[in-house]
Coordinates of C-alpha atoms and ligand atoms in Angstrom, one line a residue:
X420 CA 109.6 66.7 196.6
X421 CA 113.1 65.7 195.9
X422 CA 116.5 67.1 194.9
X423 CA 115.7 66.6 191.2
X424 CA 112.6 68.8 191.4
X425 CA 114.5 71.5 193.1
X426 CA 117.3 71.3 190.6
X427 CA 114.8 71.4 187.7
X428 CA 113.0 74.4 189.3
X429 CA 116.3 76.3 189.8
X430 CA 117.2 75.7 186.2
X431 CA 113.9 77.0 185.0
X432 CA 114.2 80.1 187.1
X433 CA 117.8 80.8 185.9
X434 CA 116.5 80.6 182.3
X435 CA 113.9 83.3 183.1
X436 CA 111.0 80.9 183.7
X437 CA 108.2 80.9 186.3
X438 CA 108.0 78.5 189.2
X439 CA 105.3 78.4 191.8
X440 CA 106.7 77.3 195.2
X441 CA 105.4 76.8 198.7
X442 CA 106.3 79.2 201.6
X443 CA 105.1 79.1 205.2
X444 CA 102.5 81.7 204.3
X445 CA 101.0 81.1 200.9
X446 CA 102.4 79.8 197.6
X447 CA 104.5 82.2 195.6
X448 CA 104.9 82.7 191.9
X449 CA 108.6 83.0 191.5
X450 CA 110.9 84.6 188.9
X451 CA 114.5 85.7 188.9
X452 CA 114.2 89.2 190.5
X453 CA 117.2 90.4 188.5
X454 CA 115.7 89.5 185.1
X455 CA 113.3 92.1 184.0
X456 CA 111.7 90.0 181.3
X457 CA 111.0 87.2 183.8
X458 CA 109.5 89.6 186.2
X459 CA 107.4 91.1 183.4
X460 CA 105.9 87.7 182.8
X461 CA 104.9 87.5 186.5
X462 CA 102.8 90.6 186.1
X463 CA 101.3 89.3 182.9
X464 CA 100.4 85.9 184.2
X465 CA 98.7 87.4 187.3
X466 CA 97.2 90.3 185.4
X467 CA 98.7 92.4 188.1
X468 CA 98.9 96.2 187.6
X469 CA 102.5 97.3 187.3
X470 CA 102.1 99.8 190.1
X471 CA 102.0 97.0 192.6
X472 CA 105.6 96.0 193.6
X473 CA 106.8 92.5 194.4
X474 CA 108.5 90.9 197.4
X475 CA 112.0 89.6 196.8
X476 CA 112.8 86.3 198.5
X477 CA 116.4 85.5 199.6
X478 CA 117.9 82.6 201.5
X479 CA 120.2 84.6 203.8
X480 CA 120.8 88.1 205.1
X481 CA 124.0 88.4 203.0
X482 CA 121.9 89.3 200.1
X483 CA 120.8 92.6 201.7
X484 CA 124.2 94.1 200.8
X485 CA 123.5 93.5 197.2
X486 CA 119.9 94.5 197.1
X487 CA 119.6 97.4 199.5
X488 CA 121.6 100.5 200.2
X489 CA 121.0 100.4 203.9
X490 CA 119.9 98.1 206.7
X491 CA 118.9 100.2 209.7
X492 CA 119.5 98.8 213.2
X493 CA 115.8 98.3 213.8
X494 CA 115.5 96.3 210.6
X495 CA 118.5 94.1 211.6
X496 CA 116.9 93.5 215.0
X497 CA 113.7 92.4 213.4
X498 CA 115.5 90.2 210.8
X499 CA 117.5 88.5 213.5
X500 CA 114.4 87.8 215.5
X501 CA 111.9 86.8 212.8
X502 CA 113.8 85.6 209.8
X503 CA 113.3 83.1 208.3
X504 CA 109.6 83.9 208.8
X505 CA 106.4 85.7 207.7
X506 CA 107.9 89.3 207.9
X507 CA 108.7 91.4 204.9
X508 CA 110.9 94.5 205.4
X509 CA 110.7 97.5 203.0
X510 CA 114.2 98.9 202.6
X511 CA 116.0 101.4 200.3
X512 CA 116.7 99.6 197.1
X513 CA 120.1 99.3 195.3
X514 CA 120.6 99.7 191.6
X515 CA 120.8 95.9 191.2
X516 CA 117.0 95.6 191.7
X517 CA 115.1 96.3 188.5
X518 CA 112.5 99.2 188.7
X519 CA 109.8 96.8 187.5
X520 CA 110.2 94.8 190.8
X521 CA 109.7 97.9 192.9
X522 CA 107.1 99.5 190.6
X523 CA 109.5 102.4 190.0
X524 CA 109.8 103.2 193.8
X525 CA 113.0 103.7 195.8
X526 CA 112.4 100.8 198.2
X527 CA 112.5 97.0 197.9
X528 CA 110.5 94.6 200.0
X529 CA 112.5 91.6 201.1
X530 CA 112.0 88.5 203.2
X531 CA 113.5 85.1 204.0
X532 CA 110.7 82.6 204.0
X533 CA 110.5 79.8 206.6
X534 CA 109.8 76.8 204.4
X535 CA 112.3 74.0 203.6
X536 CA 111.3 73.8 199.9
X537 CA 111.5 77.6 199.5
X538 CA 114.9 77.7 201.2
X539 CA 116.3 74.8 199.2
X540 CA 115.1 76.4 196.0
X541 CA 116.6 79.8 196.9
X542 CA 119.9 78.2 197.8
X543 CA 120.0 76.1 194.7
X544 CA 119.2 79.0 192.3
X545 CA 121.6 81.4 193.9
X546 CA 119.5 84.3 192.8
X547 CA 116.9 86.5 194.6
X548 CA 113.4 85.5 193.6
X549 CA 110.6 88.0 193.2
X550 CA 107.4 86.2 194.1
X551 CA 103.9 87.5 194.6
X552 CA 101.2 85.2 195.8
X553 CA 100.5 82.6 193.0
X554 CA 97.0 83.7 192.2
X555 CA 95.4 86.0 189.6
X556 CA 95.4 89.6 190.9
X557 CA 92.7 90.3 193.4
X558 CA 91.6 86.7 193.9
X559 CA 92.1 84.4 196.9
X560 CA 95.7 83.4 197.7
X561 CA 96.7 79.8 197.3
X562 CA 97.6 77.7 200.3
X563 CA 98.2 74.4 198.5
X564 CA 99.6 73.3 195.1
X565 CA 96.1 72.4 193.8
X566 CA 94.9 76.0 194.2
X567 CA 97.8 77.2 192.1
X568 CA 97.1 74.5 189.5
X569 CA 93.5 75.5 189.2
X570 CA 94.2 79.2 188.9
X571 CA 97.4 79.5 187.0
X572 CA 98.4 75.9 186.0
X573 CA 98.9 76.1 182.2
X574 CA 100.4 79.6 182.3
X575 CA 103.5 78.7 184.4
X576 CA 106.5 76.4 183.9
X577 CA 106.4 74.4 187.1
X578 CA 104.6 74.0 190.4
X579 CA 106.6 72.6 193.4
X580 CA 104.2 70.8 195.7
X581 CA 105.2 71.2 199.3
X582 CA 101.8 70.4 200.8
X583 CA 99.5 72.9 202.6
X584 CA 101.0 76.2 203.9
X585 CA 101.5 76.3 207.7
X586 CA 100.6 79.9 208.4
X587 CA 98.0 80.5 205.7
X588 CA 98.0 84.3 205.5
X589 CA 100.6 86.4 203.8
X590 CA 103.6 87.9 205.5
X591 CA 103.4 91.1 207.5
X592 CA 104.9 94.1 205.5
X593 CA 106.7 96.7 207.5
X594 CA 108.5 99.8 206.4
X595 CA 111.1 101.5 208.5
X596 CA 110.6 105.2 207.7
X597 CA 112.6 108.1 209.1
X598 CA 109.4 108.9 211.1
X599 CA 109.4 105.4 212.6
X600 CA 108.2 101.9 211.7
X601 CA 105.0 101.7 209.7
X602 CA 102.8 98.6 209.3
X603 CA 101.9 98.3 205.6
X604 CA 100.1 95.0 205.8
X605 CA 99.2 92.9 208.8
X606 CA 100.2 89.3 208.3
X607 CA 101.7 86.2 209.8
X608 CA 104.0 88.0 212.2
X609 CA 101.9 89.8 214.8
X610 CA 102.1 93.5 215.6
X611 CA 102.5 92.6 219.3
X612 CA 105.5 90.4 218.6
X613 CA 107.1 93.2 216.4
X614 CA 106.4 95.9 219.0
X615 CA 108.1 93.6 221.7
X616 CA 111.3 94.0 219.7
X617 CA 111.3 97.6 218.3
X618 CA 108.6 99.4 220.3
X619 CA 105.7 101.3 218.9
X620 CA 104.7 100.7 215.3
X621 CA 102.5 103.1 213.4
X622 CA 99.3 101.5 212.0
X623 CA 97.7 103.5 209.3
X624 CA 94.0 104.0 209.3
X625 CA 92.7 101.5 206.7
X626 CA 89.9 103.8 205.7
X627 CA 92.0 105.5 203.1
X628 CA 93.0 102.2 201.3
X629 CA 92.2 102.1 197.7
X630 CA 90.4 105.4 197.6
X631 CA 91.1 107.3 194.4
X632 CA 93.7 109.9 195.0
X633 CA 94.9 108.4 198.2
X634 CA 98.6 107.7 198.2
X635 CA 99.2 104.0 198.3
X636 CA 102.1 103.4 200.7
X637 CA 101.7 99.7 199.9
X638 CA 100.0 99.6 196.5
X639 CA 98.9 96.0 197.0
X640 CA 96.6 97.0 199.8
X641 CA 93.7 97.9 197.6
X642 CA 90.3 98.0 199.3
X643 CA 89.1 95.0 197.4
X644 CA 91.4 92.0 197.2
X645 CA 91.4 88.3 198.2
X646 CA 87.9 88.3 196.8
X647 CA 85.7 85.3 196.2
X648 CA 83.2 85.5 193.3
X649 CA 80.3 85.1 195.7
X650 CA 79.1 88.3 197.5
X651 CA 80.5 88.4 201.0
X652 CA 79.7 90.5 204.1
X653 CA 81.6 90.6 207.3
X654 CA 79.7 90.5 210.6
X655 CA 80.6 90.2 214.3
X656 CA 79.5 86.9 215.9
X657 CA 76.7 88.8 217.7
X658 CA 75.1 90.3 214.5
X659 CA 75.7 87.7 211.9
X660 CA 72.2 86.4 212.2
X661 CA 70.7 89.6 210.8
X662 CA 72.4 89.1 207.5
X663 CA 69.6 86.8 206.4
X664 CA 67.3 89.8 206.2
X665 CA 69.6 91.3 203.6
X666 CA 68.8 88.6 201.0
X667 CA 65.8 87.7 199.0
X668 CA 63.9 84.9 200.8
X669 CA 65.1 82.3 198.3
X670 CA 68.8 83.0 198.7
X671 CA 71.1 80.5 200.3
X672 CA 73.7 81.8 202.7
X673 CA 76.9 80.3 203.8
X674 CA 78.8 81.0 207.0
X675 CA 82.6 81.4 207.5
X676 CA 82.7 80.9 211.2
X677 CA 85.8 81.5 213.4
X678 CA 84.7 78.8 216.0
X679 CA 82.1 76.2 216.7
X680 CA 78.6 77.3 217.6
X681 CA 75.1 75.8 218.0
X682 CA 73.5 78.7 216.2
X683 CA 74.3 77.8 212.6
X684 CA 71.1 76.1 211.4
X685 CA 70.0 79.1 209.4
X686 CA 73.0 78.7 207.0
X687 CA 73.0 76.5 204.0
X688 CA 76.7 75.7 204.5
X689 CA 79.1 76.4 207.3
X690 CA 82.9 76.3 207.4
X691 CA 84.3 76.4 210.9
X692 CA 87.9 77.7 210.8
X693 CA 88.9 76.5 214.3
X694 CA 86.4 74.6 216.5
X695 CA 88.3 75.7 219.7
X696 CA 88.8 79.3 218.5
X697 CA 92.6 79.1 217.9
X698 CA 93.7 82.0 215.6
X699 CA 96.7 80.0 214.2
X700 CA 94.4 77.2 213.1
X701 CA 91.9 79.7 211.7
X702 CA 94.6 81.4 209.7
X703 CA 95.8 78.1 208.2
X704 CA 92.3 77.2 207.1
X705 CA 91.0 80.6 206.0
X706 CA 91.7 80.7 202.3
X707 CA 90.8 77.1 201.6
X708 CA 87.5 77.4 203.5
X709 CA 86.7 80.6 201.6
X710 CA 87.4 78.8 198.3
X711 CA 85.0 75.9 199.3
X712 CA 82.2 78.3 200.2
X713 CA 82.8 80.2 196.9
X714 CA 82.4 76.9 195.0
X715 CA 79.2 75.9 196.8
X716 CA 76.8 78.0 194.6
X717 CA 75.7 80.3 197.5
X718 CA 74.1 83.7 197.1
X719 CA 75.9 85.2 200.0
X720 CA 78.8 84.4 202.3
X721 CA 78.6 85.8 205.8
X722 CA 82.1 85.9 207.4
X723 CA 82.5 86.2 211.2
X724 CA 85.1 88.7 212.5
X725 CA 88.0 87.7 214.6
X726 CA 89.2 89.3 217.8
X727 CA 91.3 92.4 216.6
X728 CA 94.6 91.2 218.2
X729 CA 97.5 89.0 217.3
X730 CA 96.8 87.1 214.0
X731 CA 93.2 88.3 214.2
X732 CA 94.3 91.6 212.7
X733 CA 95.6 90.0 209.6
X734 CA 92.5 87.7 209.4
X735 CA 90.1 90.7 209.7
X736 CA 92.1 92.6 207.2
X737 CA 91.7 89.8 204.6
X738 CA 88.0 89.5 205.3
X739 CA 87.4 93.3 204.9
X740 CA 89.2 93.1 201.5
X741 CA 87.2 90.0 200.5
X742 CA 84.0 91.8 201.2
X743 CA 81.7 92.9 198.4
X744 CA 78.0 92.6 198.0
Ligands
TXA2225 O1 103.7 85.9 202.4 C1 103.9 86.7 201.4 O2 104.3 87.8 201.5 C2 103.7 86.0 200.0 C3 104.7 84.9 199.8 C4 104.7 84.3 198.5 O3 106.0 85.4 200.2 N1 103.8 87.0 199.0 C5 102.9 88.0 198.8 O4 103.2 88.8 197.8 O5 101.9 88.1 199.5 P1 102.1 89.8 197.1 O6 102.7 90.3 195.9 O7 100.8 89.1 197.0 O8 102.0 91.0 198.2 C6 103.1 91.8 198.4 C7 102.7 93.0 199.1 C8 101.8 93.9 198.3 O9 100.8 94.5 199.2 C9 102.8 95.0 197.8 O10 102.2 96.2 197.5 C10 103.7 95.1 199.0 O11 103.8 93.8 199.5 N2 105.0 95.6 198.6 C11 105.9 95.0 197.8 N3 107.0 95.8 197.6 C12 106.8 97.0 198.3 C13 107.5 98.2 198.5 N4 108.7 98.4 197.9 N5 106.9 99.1 199.3 C14 105.7 99.0 199.8 N6 105.0 97.8 199.7 C15 105.5 96.8 198.9
MG2226 MG1 98.8 88.6 196.8

């Protein structure tokens, strides 16, 4: 990565092109957020339904004046504490933001990413960049440039390679509603850290997600997402052994394990996310490990749950959405 690559990427974005770039969470597929045609191409390339709004990336808080009509004090406190970083704030949108970006809604999701390449690019282009994760809709998010190349390569204008993503799961999406803060998607900034700054956050009961007729506060949080092609079931560490009985005798089963264990012999292939059981390490490895298992020709993937705290919430959320049998 050098200056020339950034300059080239910025020129492509200014002309309405699409550039995949690294962030600390996952790779994003970027377009000029103020150019409706460029944004329309993002939806096309990802085969993303137009009811699912995009996150706008900016290099500094100054941009909020242009893109929003209000920045409540709680949002400011969060931004000062966590930006740049894996936190997306949903705020009232200004007329500068095209309706396509927000799926026709009155709010816009904004974040400042914590990655040197993303920040250099945003500063160079001098435009807000709308960027969903750089994967086809519903599939596993990319945590390195090779993932983007495999899934979207020929369809986009440039991929900036900034190495593997440090966090590995997407940003936390938070809306500040008149009724109080609402967690729309658990992610790289933990609920505990957010509540330390602004107090109690409402966490919706995930059971309504994606059900027909249920209002989608965050339309991207469909029940099935982040999905491998291989059938996947989620089990606690204590019960994962029984999954074998759910398969025909000839089936080969892979295990996505949180930590090291000596009881893995029944599995044809095992991916250990963090030998010592460190949630950060597990998050950084999750999507790449899931891709390797998906490519291994298995009949079933058994994924072990994480403790439901800290980053574990985001990891369990991604597993639940990856699950299908
Ligand atoms: O870490 C991330 O957030 C990555 C990197 C590239 O920044 N981006 C990402 O974008 O994960 P995407 O499009 O895969 O997910 C965006 C999520 C979706 O669940 C979407 O519904 C929600 O944010 N979202 C976007 N705008 C919203 C809005 N105005 N109101 C509610 N939810 C919104
Ligand atoms: Mg995504």
